[in-house]
Amino acid sequence: MESQHVAEVFTQLYGSEPEGVWAAPGRVNLIGEHTDYNDGFVMPFALPHVTVAAVSRREDGVLRLHSQDVPGGPVELRVEDLAPGSDRTWTAYPAGVVWALREAGHALAGADVHLASTVPSGAGLSSSAALEVVVALALNDLFELGLPGWQLARLCQRAENVYVGAPTGIMDQTASACCESGHALFLDTRDLSQRQIPFDLADRGMRLLVVDTQVKHAHSDGEYGKRRAGCERGAALLGVDALRDVPYAELDAALERLGDDEEARRLVRHVVTEDERVERVVSLLESGDPRAIGPVLTEGHASLRDDFRISCPELDLIVETALAAGALGARMTGGGFGGSAIVLAEEADVPALTKAIEAAFAAADLTPPRVFEAVPSPGARRLR
Ligand code: ADP
Ligand code: MG
């Protein structure tokens, strides 16, 4: 994405040059799925795909929002009128950020914003967090709020949960705000402590592919709520605040306590083993053995498919085909029921692997998936 071009369009729209241009990336979660609302561990890294914002301050209480990716001219709002639930369109995301910042006591008198993005929307790669974080970072800089990345992420999550009305954990916004190039981010979603873990695959002759099924099965939103409620029920049955508090070493005893409550047993087993997989991936990467994470990713897929039950035929087909074609590991990523899978592979195997996946989709009469390479990229930043 050319920051020069985004600045030029801003100038055409609003009649003067922007004060600055910022970028925030989409993300992929390497491991740690459906752990974030259980106070557990996640491990996302940032994509090269970014949402770019050209922004100038205003002092008159007006917020103007425009996106290259949505038809129509700028939308004009008054910052005083911003209220949760009042907006069901895309502008709720950036307006929600302004609302959350103001509600936290930061004086923001208004802004002109123009956005353009290369993050695929609705593919489970978090275009919504990229949009929120880029706006938050721009306002943080322009109004000299001095907030650190993790705090901007919190405010963006609040914007999405309360203003937009979408229940999401803290992972996406923290990833977009805090990731570093060549690293994955080990994040404890309970206390928000984080550690940058070396994850430079190209250096080691490996690649990580994202395979976007381009499908989203219709029932997926309701299923997210059901899994979340099911995990809360499991925690209550076990007498803990969150499933994060069940140590891996005590999993068998916990499952025994759940008796013949099959649903609770499955959900608890996924969350507790998934937290353990994140810790295993961290220690393998820190000890310089990135190839060895492949089987852990594949185990994670089996757990999401069999215990958490949020995979779908397209995602299973990608994983099975990739493994049969020599991948080191593969798993679905994101909310499930569509969206994307990730495949870890030797560089030399990538062309054959990609062909095998495309052929398997064609043979099953499915829409061809979009395959691209995910290079661990920098988090949100100012471009000019
Ligand atoms: P994901 O975050 O997985 O891409 P979401 O449903 O959480 O999917 O967020 C997608 C929504 O975010 C879009 O429907 C749109 O409202 C908003 N959005 C994301 N990127 C842009 C953009 N560049 N311009 C306008 N709206 C955007
Ligand atoms: Mg999203």
mmCIF file of C-alpha atoms and ligand atoms in Angstrom:
data_model
loop_
_atom_site.group_PDB
_atom_site.id
_atom_site.type_symbol
_atom_site.label_atom_id
_atom_site.label_comp_id
_atom_site.label_asym_id
_atom_site.label_seq_id
_atom_site.Cartn_x
_atom_site.Cartn_y
_atom_site.Cartn_z
ATOM 1 C CA MET A 1 0.000 0.000 0.000
ATOM 2 C CA GLU A 2 1.472 3.314 -1.138
ATOM 3 C CA SER A 3 1.276 5.884 1.647
ATOM 4 C CA GLN A 4 1.826 8.595 -0.988
ATOM 5 C CA HIS A 5 -1.321 7.527 -2.838
ATOM 6 C CA VAL A 6 -3.415 7.379 0.336
ATOM 7 C CA ALA A 7 -2.215 10.898 1.221
ATOM 8 C CA GLU A 8 -3.126 12.167 -2.252
ATOM 9 C CA VAL A 9 -6.653 10.789 -2.079
ATOM 10 C CA PHE A 10 -7.007 12.374 1.375
ATOM 11 C CA THR A 11 -5.996 15.729 -0.121
ATOM 12 C CA GLN A 12 -8.552 15.393 -2.930
ATOM 13 C CA LEU A 13 -11.307 14.461 -0.476
ATOM 14 C CA TYR A 14 -10.669 17.017 2.241
ATOM 15 C CA GLY A 15 -8.846 19.855 0.446
ATOM 16 C CA SER A 16 -5.567 19.831 2.381
ATOM 17 C CA GLU A 17 -2.721 17.412 2.995
ATOM 18 C CA PRO A 18 -3.013 14.958 5.900
ATOM 19 C CA GLU A 19 -0.932 15.637 8.999
ATOM 20 C CA GLY A 20 0.312 12.055 8.848
ATOM 21 C CA VAL A 21 -0.169 8.527 7.497
ATOM 22 C CA TRP A 22 -0.223 5.373 9.650
ATOM 23 C CA ALA A 23 -0.500 1.620 9.021
ATOM 24 C CA ALA A 24 -1.770 -1.313 11.112
ATOM 25 C CA PRO A 25 -1.614 -4.969 10.007
ATOM 26 C CA GLY A 26 -4.003 -7.889 9.948
ATOM 27 C CA ARG A 27 -2.877 -10.988 11.825
ATOM 28 C CA VAL A 28 -2.759 -14.745 11.785
ATOM 29 C CA ASN A 29 -2.874 -16.773 14.961
ATOM 30 C CA LEU A 30 -0.083 -19.353 14.937
ATOM 31 C CA ILE A 31 -1.504 -21.317 17.884
ATOM 32 C CA GLY A 32 -3.841 -20.655 20.837
ATOM 33 C CA GLU A 33 -7.364 -20.821 19.391
ATOM 34 C CA HIS A 34 -10.443 -19.975 21.464
ATOM 35 C CA THR A 35 -8.209 -19.516 24.494
ATOM 36 C CA ASP A 36 -8.467 -15.724 24.671
ATOM 37 C CA TYR A 37 -11.907 -15.625 26.303
ATOM 38 C CA ASN A 38 -10.689 -18.284 28.729
ATOM 39 C CA ASP A 39 -7.916 -15.991 30.050
ATOM 40 C CA GLY A 40 -5.381 -18.221 28.273
ATOM 41 C CA PHE A 41 -2.432 -17.931 25.894
ATOM 42 C CA VAL A 42 -2.371 -16.907 22.239
ATOM 43 C CA MET A 43 0.419 -16.495 19.724
ATOM 44 C CA PRO A 44 -0.429 -14.317 16.738
ATOM 45 C CA PHE A 45 1.910 -12.683 14.261
ATOM 46 C CA ALA A 46 1.291 -9.691 11.996
ATOM 47 C CA LEU A 47 0.703 -10.032 8.254
ATOM 48 C CA PRO A 48 2.253 -7.837 5.564
ATOM 49 C CA HIS A 49 -1.336 -6.826 4.731
ATOM 50 C CA VAL A 50 -2.184 -3.451 6.292
ATOM 51 C CA THR A 51 -4.892 -0.890 6.717
ATOM 52 C CA VAL A 52 -3.495 2.570 6.041
ATOM 53 C CA ALA A 53 -4.999 5.782 7.427
ATOM 54 C CA ALA A 54 -4.276 9.371 6.409
ATOM 55 C CA VAL A 55 -5.500 11.612 9.223
ATOM 56 C CA SER A 56 -5.675 15.281 10.257
ATOM 57 C CA ARG A 57 -6.979 16.792 13.471
ATOM 58 C CA ARG A 58 -10.110 18.965 13.590
ATOM 59 C CA GLU A 59 -11.038 21.320 16.408
ATOM 60 C CA ASP A 60 -14.756 21.744 15.640
ATOM 61 C CA GLY A 61 -16.295 18.525 16.988
ATOM 62 C CA VAL A 62 -16.663 16.956 13.539
ATOM 63 C CA LEU A 63 -15.440 13.476 12.571
ATOM 64 C CA ARG A 64 -15.254 12.707 8.853
ATOM 65 C CA LEU A 65 -14.619 9.118 7.787
ATOM 66 C CA HIS A 66 -13.911 7.722 4.353
ATOM 67 C CA SER A 67 -12.769 4.306 3.151
ATOM 68 C CA GLN A 68 -11.429 3.440 -0.280
ATOM 69 C CA ASP A 69 -12.942 0.005 0.203
ATOM 70 C CA VAL A 70 -16.546 1.152 0.670
ATOM 71 C CA PRO A 71 -18.538 2.983 -2.018
ATOM 72 C CA GLY A 72 -19.613 6.574 -1.354
ATOM 73 C CA GLY A 73 -18.156 9.827 -0.080
ATOM 74 C CA PRO A 74 -17.011 10.736 3.429
ATOM 75 C CA VAL A 75 -19.454 10.132 6.290
ATOM 76 C CA GLU A 76 -19.747 13.101 8.640
ATOM 77 C CA LEU A 77 -20.474 12.595 12.347
ATOM 78 C CA ARG A 78 -20.390 14.817 15.440
ATOM 79 C CA VAL A 79 -18.146 13.425 18.185
ATOM 80 C CA GLU A 80 -20.651 14.486 20.863
ATOM 81 C CA ASP A 81 -23.345 12.351 19.251
ATOM 82 C CA LEU A 82 -21.316 9.120 19.204
ATOM 83 C CA ALA A 83 -23.220 6.450 21.141
ATOM 84 C CA PRO A 84 -22.797 2.653 21.361
ATOM 85 C CA GLY A 85 -25.177 0.707 19.137
ATOM 86 C CA SER A 86 -26.157 3.780 17.107
ATOM 87 C CA ASP A 87 -24.291 2.738 13.946
ATOM 88 C CA ARG A 88 -24.650 -0.591 12.111
ATOM 89 C CA THR A 89 -22.246 0.252 9.260
ATOM 90 C CA TRP A 90 -18.458 0.126 8.850
ATOM 91 C CA THR A 91 -18.035 3.596 10.362
ATOM 92 C CA ALA A 92 -18.908 2.123 13.777
ATOM 93 C CA TYR A 93 -15.340 0.712 13.972
ATOM 94 C CA PRO A 94 -13.411 4.015 13.631
ATOM 95 C CA ALA A 95 -16.147 6.049 15.363
ATOM 96 C CA GLY A 96 -16.098 3.514 18.195
ATOM 97 C CA VAL A 97 -12.394 4.170 18.675
ATOM 98 C CA VAL A 98 -13.001 7.917 18.977
ATOM 99 C CA TRP A 99 -15.836 7.200 21.417
ATOM 100 C CA ALA A 100 -13.674 4.847 23.528
ATOM 101 C CA LEU A 101 -10.796 7.340 23.686
ATOM 102 C CA ARG A 102 -13.116 10.184 24.696
ATOM 103 C CA GLU A 103 -14.868 8.005 27.235
ATOM 104 C CA ALA A 104 -11.467 7.202 28.761
ATOM 105 C CA GLY A 105 -11.033 10.933 29.322
ATOM 106 C CA HIS A 106 -8.917 11.915 26.318
ATOM 107 C CA ALA A 107 -9.881 15.191 24.717
ATOM 108 C CA LEU A 108 -10.411 14.605 21.001
ATOM 109 C CA ALA A 109 -12.130 17.439 19.188
ATOM 110 C CA GLY A 110 -12.491 15.724 15.812
ATOM 111 C CA ALA A 111 -10.615 14.410 12.785
ATOM 112 C CA ASP A 112 -10.637 13.813 9.069
ATOM 113 C CA VAL A 113 -9.796 10.214 8.171
ATOM 114 C CA HIS A 114 -9.210 8.423 4.880
ATOM 115 C CA LEU A 115 -8.569 4.657 4.894
ATOM 116 C CA ALA A 116 -7.403 2.050 2.416
ATOM 117 C CA SER A 117 -6.672 -1.595 3.159
ATOM 118 C CA THR A 118 -5.038 -4.711 1.755
ATOM 119 C CA VAL A 119 -6.311 -6.882 4.631
ATOM 120 C CA PRO A 120 -8.975 -9.239 3.240
ATOM 121 C CA SER A 121 -12.218 -8.455 5.058
ATOM 122 C CA GLY A 122 -14.134 -11.241 6.796
ATOM 123 C CA ALA A 123 -11.426 -13.864 6.096
ATOM 124 C CA GLY A 124 -10.524 -14.321 9.760
ATOM 125 C CA LEU A 125 -7.414 -12.165 9.312
ATOM 126 C CA SER A 126 -8.758 -9.348 11.453
ATOM 127 C CA SER A 127 -9.424 -6.445 9.134
ATOM 128 C CA SER A 128 -11.614 -5.036 11.927
ATOM 129 C CA ALA A 129 -8.714 -4.803 14.393
ATOM 130 C CA ALA A 130 -6.414 -3.338 11.730
ATOM 131 C CA LEU A 131 -9.006 -0.637 11.103
ATOM 132 C CA GLU A 132 -9.469 0.154 14.801
ATOM 133 C CA VAL A 133 -5.779 0.126 15.657
ATOM 134 C CA VAL A 134 -4.674 2.331 12.769
ATOM 135 C CA VAL A 135 -7.204 4.985 13.799
ATOM 136 C CA ALA A 136 -6.264 4.710 17.475
ATOM 137 C CA LEU A 137 -2.550 5.041 16.733
ATOM 138 C CA ALA A 138 -3.081 8.058 14.472
ATOM 139 C CA LEU A 139 -5.159 9.853 17.114
ATOM 140 C CA ASN A 140 -2.694 8.857 19.849
ATOM 141 C CA ASP A 141 0.117 10.514 17.888
ATOM 142 C CA LEU A 142 -1.773 13.581 16.657
ATOM 143 C CA PHE A 143 -3.388 14.427 19.990
ATOM 144 C CA GLU A 144 -0.216 13.433 21.906
ATOM 145 C CA LEU A 145 -2.068 11.027 24.199
ATOM 146 C CA GLY A 146 1.076 9.013 24.969
ATOM 147 C CA LEU A 147 -0.755 5.669 25.286
ATOM 148 C CA PRO A 148 1.310 2.465 24.868
ATOM 149 C CA GLY A 149 0.280 -0.154 22.275
ATOM 150 C CA TRP A 150 -1.314 -2.554 24.734
ATOM 151 C CA GLN A 151 -3.539 0.208 26.087
ATOM 152 C CA LEU A 152 -4.593 1.309 22.595
ATOM 153 C CA ALA A 153 -5.468 -2.353 21.977
ATOM 154 C CA ARG A 154 -7.687 -2.390 25.074
ATOM 155 C CA LEU A 155 -9.535 0.719 23.925
ATOM 156 C CA CYS A 156 -9.984 -0.758 20.441
ATOM 157 C CA GLN A 157 -11.390 -3.953 21.960
ATOM 158 C CA ARG A 158 -13.806 -1.818 23.948
ATOM 159 C CA ALA A 159 -14.829 -0.034 20.746
ATOM 160 C CA GLU A 160 -15.548 -3.360 19.040
ATOM 161 C CA ASN A 161 -17.304 -4.996 22.040
ATOM 162 C CA VAL A 162 -19.388 -2.048 23.206
ATOM 163 C CA TYR A 163 -19.716 0.388 20.292
ATOM 164 C CA VAL A 164 -19.893 -2.060 17.373
ATOM 165 C CA GLY A 165 -21.430 -4.785 19.549
ATOM 166 C CA ALA A 166 -19.158 -7.650 18.441
ATOM 167 C CA PRO A 167 -17.890 -9.948 21.208
ATOM 168 C CA THR A 168 -14.151 -10.448 20.620
ATOM 169 C CA GLY A 169 -11.195 -11.145 22.871
ATOM 170 C CA ILE A 170 -8.104 -8.968 23.180
ATOM 171 C CA MET A 171 -5.875 -10.925 20.792
ATOM 172 C CA ASP A 172 -6.604 -9.243 17.462
ATOM 173 C CA GLN A 173 -6.081 -5.670 18.576
ATOM 174 C CA THR A 174 -2.969 -6.496 20.616
ATOM 175 C CA ALA A 175 -1.480 -8.354 17.652
ATOM 176 C CA SER A 176 -2.088 -5.463 15.293
ATOM 177 C CA ALA A 177 -0.723 -2.918 17.792
ATOM 178 C CA CYS A 178 2.238 -4.813 19.274
ATOM 179 C CA CYS A 179 3.652 -7.441 16.870
ATOM 180 C CA GLU A 180 7.222 -7.157 15.604
ATOM 181 C CA SER A 181 8.762 -8.180 12.311
ATOM 182 C CA GLY A 182 10.248 -11.712 12.319
ATOM 183 C CA HIS A 183 8.473 -12.572 15.571
ATOM 184 C CA ALA A 184 5.274 -14.067 16.905
ATOM 185 C CA LEU A 185 3.720 -12.493 19.987
ATOM 186 C CA PHE A 186 3.269 -14.714 23.036
ATOM 187 C CA LEU A 187 0.412 -13.036 24.862
ATOM 188 C CA ASP A 188 -1.096 -13.927 28.210
ATOM 189 C CA THR A 189 -4.648 -12.668 27.785
ATOM 190 C CA ARG A 190 -5.200 -12.562 31.551
ATOM 191 C CA ASP A 191 -2.602 -9.970 32.539
ATOM 192 C CA LEU A 192 -1.659 -8.865 28.995
ATOM 193 C CA SER A 193 2.010 -9.632 29.605
ATOM 194 C CA GLN A 194 3.722 -10.339 26.305
ATOM 195 C CA ARG A 195 6.955 -11.686 24.873
ATOM 196 C CA GLN A 196 8.316 -11.471 21.323
ATOM 197 C CA ILE A 197 9.252 -14.977 20.122
ATOM 198 C CA PRO A 198 11.680 -15.359 17.177
ATOM 199 C CA PHE A 199 9.725 -16.674 14.166
ATOM 200 C CA ASP A 200 11.740 -15.926 11.054
ATOM 201 C CA LEU A 201 10.925 -18.870 8.833
ATOM 202 C CA ALA A 202 12.552 -17.686 5.624
ATOM 203 C CA ASP A 203 15.899 -17.760 7.434
ATOM 204 C CA ARG A 204 15.392 -21.455 8.089
ATOM 205 C CA GLY A 205 14.152 -22.491 4.639
ATOM 206 C CA MET A 206 10.500 -22.722 5.659
ATOM 207 C CA ARG A 207 7.295 -20.990 4.674
ATOM 208 C CA LEU A 208 3.939 -20.446 6.310
ATOM 209 C CA LEU A 209 1.006 -20.403 3.923
ATOM 210 C CA VAL A 210 -2.407 -18.954 4.629
ATOM 211 C CA VAL A 211 -5.162 -20.726 2.750
ATOM 212 C CA ASP A 212 -8.379 -18.702 2.730
ATOM 213 C CA THR A 213 -11.376 -20.940 2.020
ATOM 214 C CA GLN A 214 -13.405 -17.845 1.066
ATOM 215 C CA VAL A 215 -16.361 -19.435 2.813
ATOM 216 C CA LYS A 216 -18.087 -18.431 6.014
ATOM 217 C CA HIS A 217 -20.821 -20.847 7.023
ATOM 218 C CA ALA A 218 -23.918 -18.939 8.051
ATOM 219 C CA HIS A 219 -24.300 -20.274 11.596
ATOM 220 C CA SER A 220 -20.765 -19.286 12.658
ATOM 221 C CA ASP A 221 -21.633 -16.261 14.814
ATOM 222 C CA GLY A 222 -24.108 -18.174 16.967
ATOM 223 C CA GLU A 223 -21.624 -21.022 17.393
ATOM 224 C CA TYR A 224 -18.994 -18.628 18.775
ATOM 225 C CA GLY A 225 -21.416 -17.517 21.482
ATOM 226 C CA LYS A 226 -22.307 -21.128 22.273
ATOM 227 C CA ARG A 227 -18.658 -22.161 22.676
ATOM 228 C CA ARG A 228 -17.995 -19.142 24.869
ATOM 229 C CA ALA A 229 -20.960 -19.887 27.090
ATOM 230 C CA GLY A 230 -19.985 -23.580 27.175
ATOM 231 C CA CYS A 231 -16.478 -22.707 28.374
ATOM 232 C CA GLU A 232 -17.911 -20.463 31.099
ATOM 233 C CA ARG A 233 -20.170 -23.301 32.173
ATOM 234 C CA GLY A 234 -17.191 -25.677 32.288
ATOM 235 C CA ALA A 235 -15.234 -23.234 34.453
ATOM 236 C CA ALA A 236 -18.182 -22.856 36.824
ATOM 237 C CA LEU A 237 -18.579 -26.648 37.118
ATOM 238 C CA LEU A 238 -14.899 -26.901 38.006
ATOM 239 C CA GLY A 239 -15.061 -23.980 40.427
ATOM 240 C CA VAL A 240 -12.441 -21.825 38.658
ATOM 241 C CA ASP A 241 -12.625 -18.229 37.371
ATOM 242 C CA ALA A 242 -11.620 -19.295 33.873
ATOM 243 C CA LEU A 243 -10.451 -22.511 32.173
ATOM 244 C CA ARG A 244 -6.972 -21.024 32.175
ATOM 245 C CA ASP A 245 -6.889 -21.943 35.863
ATOM 246 C CA VAL A 246 -7.045 -25.691 35.177
ATOM 247 C CA PRO A 247 -3.377 -26.799 35.020
ATOM 248 C CA TYR A 248 -2.513 -29.243 32.242
ATOM 249 C CA ALA A 249 -1.168 -31.686 34.858
ATOM 250 C CA GLU A 250 -4.614 -31.752 36.469
ATOM 251 C CA LEU A 251 -6.618 -32.200 33.264
ATOM 252 C CA ASP A 252 -7.494 -35.860 33.856
ATOM 253 C CA ALA A 253 -8.779 -35.132 37.349
ATOM 254 C CA ALA A 254 -10.834 -32.211 36.015
ATOM 255 C CA LEU A 255 -12.376 -34.370 33.274
ATOM 256 C CA GLU A 256 -13.254 -36.974 35.874
ATOM 257 C CA ARG A 257 -15.037 -34.318 37.926
ATOM 258 C CA LEU A 258 -17.170 -33.467 34.873
ATOM 259 C CA GLY A 259 -18.455 -37.046 34.825
ATOM 260 C CA ASP A 260 -20.631 -37.824 31.806
ATOM 261 C CA ASP A 261 -21.094 -34.165 30.786
ATOM 262 C CA GLU A 262 -19.640 -34.842 27.328
ATOM 263 C CA GLU A 263 -19.955 -31.293 26.040
ATOM 264 C CA ALA A 264 -18.157 -29.766 29.013
ATOM 265 C CA ARG A 265 -15.480 -32.454 28.837
ATOM 266 C CA ARG A 266 -14.744 -31.700 25.168
ATOM 267 C CA LEU A 267 -14.602 -27.938 25.585
ATOM 268 C CA VAL A 268 -12.431 -28.109 28.701
ATOM 269 C CA ARG A 269 -10.077 -30.616 27.075
ATOM 270 C CA HIS A 270 -9.587 -28.351 24.052
ATOM 271 C CA VAL A 271 -8.868 -25.192 26.037
ATOM 272 C CA VAL A 272 -6.518 -26.819 28.547
ATOM 273 C CA THR A 273 -4.539 -28.757 25.918
ATOM 274 C CA GLU A 274 -4.440 -25.700 23.633
ATOM 275 C CA ASP A 275 -2.826 -23.566 26.342
ATOM 276 C CA GLU A 276 -0.250 -26.326 26.770
ATOM 277 C CA ARG A 277 0.380 -26.375 22.997
ATOM 278 C CA VAL A 278 1.065 -22.639 23.018
ATOM 279 C CA GLU A 279 3.647 -23.109 25.755
ATOM 280 C CA ARG A 280 5.209 -25.987 23.820
ATOM 281 C CA VAL A 281 5.448 -23.901 20.643
ATOM 282 C CA VAL A 282 7.051 -21.053 22.600
ATOM 283 C CA SER A 283 9.715 -23.316 24.041
ATOM 284 C CA LEU A 284 10.428 -25.001 20.683
ATOM 285 C CA LEU A 285 10.835 -21.640 18.937
ATOM 286 C CA GLU A 286 12.956 -20.214 21.731
ATOM 287 C CA SER A 287 15.214 -23.263 21.616
ATOM 288 C CA GLY A 288 15.681 -22.720 17.866
ATOM 289 C CA ASP A 289 13.671 -25.686 16.594
ATOM 290 C CA PRO A 290 10.892 -24.207 14.422
ATOM 291 C CA ARG A 291 10.385 -27.389 12.345
ATOM 292 C CA ALA A 292 9.272 -29.219 15.460
ATOM 293 C CA ILE A 293 6.215 -26.978 15.868
ATOM 294 C CA GLY A 294 4.569 -28.611 12.819
ATOM 295 C CA PRO A 295 3.065 -31.596 14.654
ATOM 296 C CA VAL A 296 1.873 -29.311 17.471
ATOM 297 C CA LEU A 297 -0.091 -27.225 14.954
ATOM 298 C CA THR A 298 -1.633 -30.410 13.543
ATOM 299 C CA GLU A 299 -2.589 -31.598 17.037
ATOM 300 C CA GLY A 300 -4.272 -28.240 17.531
ATOM 301 C CA HIS A 301 -6.367 -28.822 14.419
ATOM 302 C CA ALA A 302 -7.515 -32.241 15.627
ATOM 303 C CA SER A 303 -8.550 -30.688 18.930
ATOM 304 C CA LEU A 304 -10.557 -27.920 17.220
ATOM 305 C CA ARG A 305 -12.178 -30.452 14.886
ATOM 306 C CA ASP A 306 -12.976 -33.254 17.341
ATOM 307 C CA ASP A 307 -13.291 -31.569 20.745
ATOM 308 C CA PHE A 308 -14.225 -27.964 20.047
ATOM 309 C CA ARG A 309 -16.101 -28.940 16.858
ATOM 310 C CA ILE A 310 -15.677 -25.712 14.905
ATOM 311 C CA SER A 311 -13.937 -26.970 11.762
ATOM 312 C CA CYS A 312 -15.734 -27.569 8.463
ATOM 313 C CA PRO A 313 -15.150 -29.777 5.401
ATOM 314 C CA GLU A 314 -13.156 -27.095 3.550
ATOM 315 C CA LEU A 315 -10.747 -26.557 6.472
ATOM 316 C CA ASP A 316 -10.336 -30.301 7.063
ATOM 317 C CA LEU A 317 -9.646 -30.805 3.364
ATOM 318 C CA ILE A 318 -6.840 -28.209 3.430
ATOM 319 C CA VAL A 319 -5.216 -29.795 6.461
ATOM 320 C CA GLU A 320 -5.471 -33.371 5.178
ATOM 321 C CA THR A 321 -4.267 -32.480 1.693
ATOM 322 C CA ALA A 322 -1.374 -30.376 2.983
ATOM 323 C CA LEU A 323 -0.168 -33.112 5.328
ATOM 324 C CA ALA A 324 -0.443 -35.745 2.586
ATOM 325 C CA ALA A 325 1.621 -33.466 0.317
ATOM 326 C CA GLY A 326 4.434 -33.228 2.861
ATOM 327 C CA ALA A 327 3.560 -30.192 5.016
ATOM 328 C CA LEU A 328 5.290 -30.021 8.416
ATOM 329 C CA GLY A 329 2.003 -29.135 10.076
ATOM 330 C CA ALA A 330 -1.358 -27.511 9.365
ATOM 331 C CA ARG A 331 -4.406 -26.274 11.199
ATOM 332 C CA MET A 332 -7.470 -24.109 10.875
ATOM 333 C CA THR A 333 -7.036 -20.633 12.368
ATOM 334 C CA GLY A 334 -9.560 -18.106 13.662
ATOM 335 C CA GLY A 335 -13.165 -18.540 14.648
ATOM 336 C CA GLY A 336 -13.889 -21.621 12.541
ATOM 337 C CA PHE A 337 -16.680 -22.737 10.144
ATOM 338 C CA GLY A 338 -14.737 -21.212 7.245
ATOM 339 C CA GLY A 339 -12.127 -18.496 7.123
ATOM 340 C CA SER A 340 -8.521 -19.600 6.793
ATOM 341 C CA ALA A 341 -6.107 -22.421 7.551
ATOM 342 C CA ILE A 342 -2.333 -22.175 7.974
ATOM 343 C CA VAL A 343 0.208 -24.600 6.569
ATOM 344 C CA LEU A 344 3.851 -24.837 7.694
ATOM 345 C CA ALA A 345 6.077 -26.262 4.959
ATOM 346 C CA GLU A 346 9.596 -26.567 3.632
ATOM 347 C CA GLU A 347 10.186 -23.853 1.056
ATOM 348 C CA ALA A 348 10.873 -26.452 -1.666
ATOM 349 C CA ASP A 349 7.512 -28.155 -1.071
ATOM 350 C CA VAL A 350 5.375 -25.019 -1.448
ATOM 351 C CA PRO A 351 4.582 -25.223 -5.200
ATOM 352 C CA ALA A 352 3.517 -28.887 -5.077
ATOM 353 C CA LEU A 353 1.568 -28.313 -1.901
ATOM 354 C CA THR A 354 -0.313 -25.356 -3.318
ATOM 355 C CA LYS A 355 -1.179 -27.352 -6.437
ATOM 356 C CA ALA A 356 -2.385 -30.299 -4.343
ATOM 357 C CA ILE A 357 -4.723 -28.068 -2.325
ATOM 358 C CA GLU A 358 -6.097 -26.402 -5.444
ATOM 359 C CA ALA A 359 -6.625 -29.781 -7.093
ATOM 360 C CA ALA A 360 -8.396 -31.175 -4.037
ATOM 361 C CA PHE A 361 -10.778 -28.192 -3.995
ATOM 362 C CA ALA A 362 -11.472 -28.568 -7.716
ATOM 363 C CA ALA A 363 -12.116 -32.309 -7.309
ATOM 364 C CA ALA A 364 -14.589 -31.589 -4.491
ATOM 365 C CA ASP A 365 -16.303 -28.925 -6.626
ATOM 366 C CA LEU A 366 -15.478 -26.155 -4.116
ATOM 367 C CA THR A 367 -14.677 -22.486 -4.767
ATOM 368 C CA PRO A 368 -10.895 -22.235 -5.282
ATOM 369 C CA PRO A 369 -9.150 -21.083 -2.080
ATOM 370 C CA ARG A 370 -6.831 -18.072 -2.003
ATOM 371 C CA VAL A 371 -3.298 -19.083 -1.017
ATOM 372 C CA PHE A 372 -0.652 -16.613 0.097
ATOM 373 C CA GLU A 373 2.540 -16.607 2.084
ATOM 374 C CA ALA A 374 2.471 -15.032 5.544
ATOM 375 C CA VAL A 375 5.719 -13.323 6.516
ATOM 376 C CA PRO A 376 5.807 -12.212 10.184
ATOM 377 C CA SER A 377 5.625 -8.443 9.742
ATOM 378 C CA PRO A 378 5.768 -5.286 11.874
ATOM 379 C CA GLY A 379 2.847 -4.091 13.988
ATOM 380 C CA ALA A 380 1.157 -0.687 13.784
ATOM 381 C CA ARG A 381 3.424 2.223 12.885
ATOM 382 C CA ARG A 382 3.604 5.729 11.470
ATOM 383 C CA LEU A 383 4.520 5.815 7.776
ATOM 384 C CA ARG A 384 4.944 9.582 7.286
HETATM 385 P P1 ADP B 1 -12.378 -9.735 10.043
HETATM 386 O O1 ADP B 1 -11.927 -8.883 11.174
HETATM 387 O O2 ADP B 1 -12.115 -11.177 10.256
HETATM 388 O O3 ADP B 1 -11.849 -9.283 8.710
HETATM 389 P P2 ADP B 1 -14.935 -8.708 10.857
HETATM 390 O O4 ADP B 1 -16.319 -9.107 10.533
HETATM 391 O O5 ADP B 1 -14.502 -8.717 12.282
HETATM 392 O O6 ADP B 1 -13.967 -9.619 9.953
HETATM 393 O O7 ADP B 1 -14.666 -7.235 10.330
HETATM 394 C C1 ADP B 1 -14.980 -6.890 8.986
HETATM 395 C C2 ADP B 1 -15.716 -5.558 8.965
HETATM 396 O O8 ADP B 1 -14.796 -4.489 9.331
HETATM 397 C C3 ADP B 1 -16.214 -5.182 7.597
HETATM 398 O O9 ADP B 1 -17.503 -5.716 7.358
HETATM 399 C C4 ADP B 1 -16.245 -3.653 7.675
HETATM 400 O O10 ADP B 1 -17.421 -3.209 8.340
HETATM 401 C C5 ADP B 1 -15.061 -3.343 8.567
HETATM 402 N N1 ADP B 1 -13.854 -3.038 7.773
HETATM 403 C C6 ADP B 1 -12.698 -3.724 7.774
HETATM 404 N N2 ADP B 1 -11.800 -3.148 6.942
HETATM 405 C C7 ADP B 1 -12.396 -2.073 6.398
HETATM 406 C C8 ADP B 1 -11.989 -1.045 5.480
HETATM 407 N N3 ADP B 1 -10.785 -1.042 4.926
HETATM 408 N N4 ADP B 1 -12.895 -0.082 5.170
HETATM 409 C C9 ADP B 1 -14.122 -0.081 5.712
HETATM 410 N N5 ADP B 1 -14.553 -1.003 6.584
HETATM 411 C C10 ADP B 1 -13.716 -1.989 6.929
HETATM 412 MG MG MG B 2 -12.664 -9.020 13.176
#
